[in-house]
Short mmCIF file of C-alpha atoms in Angstrom, two decimals:
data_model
loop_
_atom_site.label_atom_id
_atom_site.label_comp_id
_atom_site.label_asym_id
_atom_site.label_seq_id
_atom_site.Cartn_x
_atom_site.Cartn_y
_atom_site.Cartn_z
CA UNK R 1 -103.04 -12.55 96.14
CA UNK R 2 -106.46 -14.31 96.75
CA UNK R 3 -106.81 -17.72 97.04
CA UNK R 4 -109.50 -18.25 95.25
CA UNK R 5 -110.82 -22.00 93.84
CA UNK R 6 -113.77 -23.24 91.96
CA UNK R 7 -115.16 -26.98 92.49
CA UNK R 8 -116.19 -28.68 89.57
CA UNK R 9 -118.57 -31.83 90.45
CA UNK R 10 -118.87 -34.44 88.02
CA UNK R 11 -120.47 -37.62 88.22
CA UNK R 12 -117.91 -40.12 87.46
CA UNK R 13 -114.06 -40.22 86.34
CA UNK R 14 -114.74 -40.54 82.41
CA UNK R 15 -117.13 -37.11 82.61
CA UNK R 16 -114.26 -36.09 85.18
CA UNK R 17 -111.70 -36.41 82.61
CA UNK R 18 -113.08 -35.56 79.94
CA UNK R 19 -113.92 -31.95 81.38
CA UNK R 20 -109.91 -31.78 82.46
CA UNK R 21 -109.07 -32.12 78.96
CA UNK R 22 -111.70 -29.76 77.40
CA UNK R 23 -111.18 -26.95 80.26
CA UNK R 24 -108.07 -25.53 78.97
CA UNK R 25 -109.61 -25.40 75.41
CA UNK R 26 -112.37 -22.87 76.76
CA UNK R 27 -110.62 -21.49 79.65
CA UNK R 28 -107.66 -19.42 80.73
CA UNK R 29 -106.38 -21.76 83.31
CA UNK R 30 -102.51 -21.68 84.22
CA UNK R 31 -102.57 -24.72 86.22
CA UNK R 32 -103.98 -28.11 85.28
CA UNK R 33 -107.09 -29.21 87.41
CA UNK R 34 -106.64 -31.22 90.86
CA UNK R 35 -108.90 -34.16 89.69
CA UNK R 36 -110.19 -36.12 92.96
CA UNK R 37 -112.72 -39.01 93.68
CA UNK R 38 -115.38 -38.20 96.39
CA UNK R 39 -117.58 -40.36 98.20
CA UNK R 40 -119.71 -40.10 101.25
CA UNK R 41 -118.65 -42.35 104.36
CA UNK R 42 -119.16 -46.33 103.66
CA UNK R 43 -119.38 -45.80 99.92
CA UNK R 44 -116.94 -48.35 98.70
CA UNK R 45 -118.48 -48.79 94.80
CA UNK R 46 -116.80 -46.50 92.58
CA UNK R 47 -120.51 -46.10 91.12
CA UNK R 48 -121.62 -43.82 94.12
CA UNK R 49 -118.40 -41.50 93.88
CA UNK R 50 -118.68 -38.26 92.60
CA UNK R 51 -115.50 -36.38 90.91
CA UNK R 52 -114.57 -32.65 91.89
CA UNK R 53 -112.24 -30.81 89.57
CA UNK R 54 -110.60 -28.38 91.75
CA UNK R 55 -109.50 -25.38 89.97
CA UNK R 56 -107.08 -22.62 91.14
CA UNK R 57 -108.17 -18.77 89.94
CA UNK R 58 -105.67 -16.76 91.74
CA UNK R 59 -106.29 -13.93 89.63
CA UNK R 60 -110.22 -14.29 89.68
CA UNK R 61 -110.22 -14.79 85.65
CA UNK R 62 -112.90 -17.57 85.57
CA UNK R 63 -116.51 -16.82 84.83
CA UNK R 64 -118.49 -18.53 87.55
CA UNK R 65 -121.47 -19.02 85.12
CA UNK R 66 -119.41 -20.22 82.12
CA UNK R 67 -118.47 -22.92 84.55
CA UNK R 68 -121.66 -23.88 85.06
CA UNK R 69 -122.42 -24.22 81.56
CA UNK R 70 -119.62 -26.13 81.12
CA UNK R 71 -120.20 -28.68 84.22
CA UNK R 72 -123.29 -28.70 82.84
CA UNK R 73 -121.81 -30.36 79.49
CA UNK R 74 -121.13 -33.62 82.06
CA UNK R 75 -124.24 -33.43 83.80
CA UNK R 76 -122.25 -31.66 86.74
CA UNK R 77 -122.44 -28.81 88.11
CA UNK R 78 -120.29 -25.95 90.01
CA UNK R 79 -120.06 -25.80 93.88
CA UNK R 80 -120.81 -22.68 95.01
CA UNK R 81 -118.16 -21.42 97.92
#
């Protein structure tokens, strides 16, 4: 089985969230999104934090550029691996 994950990067929690709630709506996913706060070293303020949404696709069902589209919707965008 791969072990395959896509990264979601939003720019804050509510566009974080709000992309959590929509992505089973528009995608198969069989596991709810790992939702977790990044910042770069010495970035205290929430305001500088970026969100990932960390999605498992063990079966490799997810279209890579549907997920950028949807990202997109947030003004995020889809790491690449």
């Amino acid at each position: 089985m791969s072990d395959v994950r896509h990264v979601l990067v939003l720019p804050d929690r509510d566009a974080a969230e709000e992309a959590a709630e929509a992505l089973a709506e528009r995608f198969p996913v069989t596991k709810e999104p790992q939702l977790v706060r990044d910042a770069l070293a010495g970035e205290d303020d929430a305001e500088d934090a970026q969100w990932l949404l960390v999605l498992e696709d063990t079966r490799e069902r997810l279209d890579p550029a549907a997920l950028d589209e949807f990202a997109a919707e947030w003004e995020g965008w889809r790491e690449e691996p």
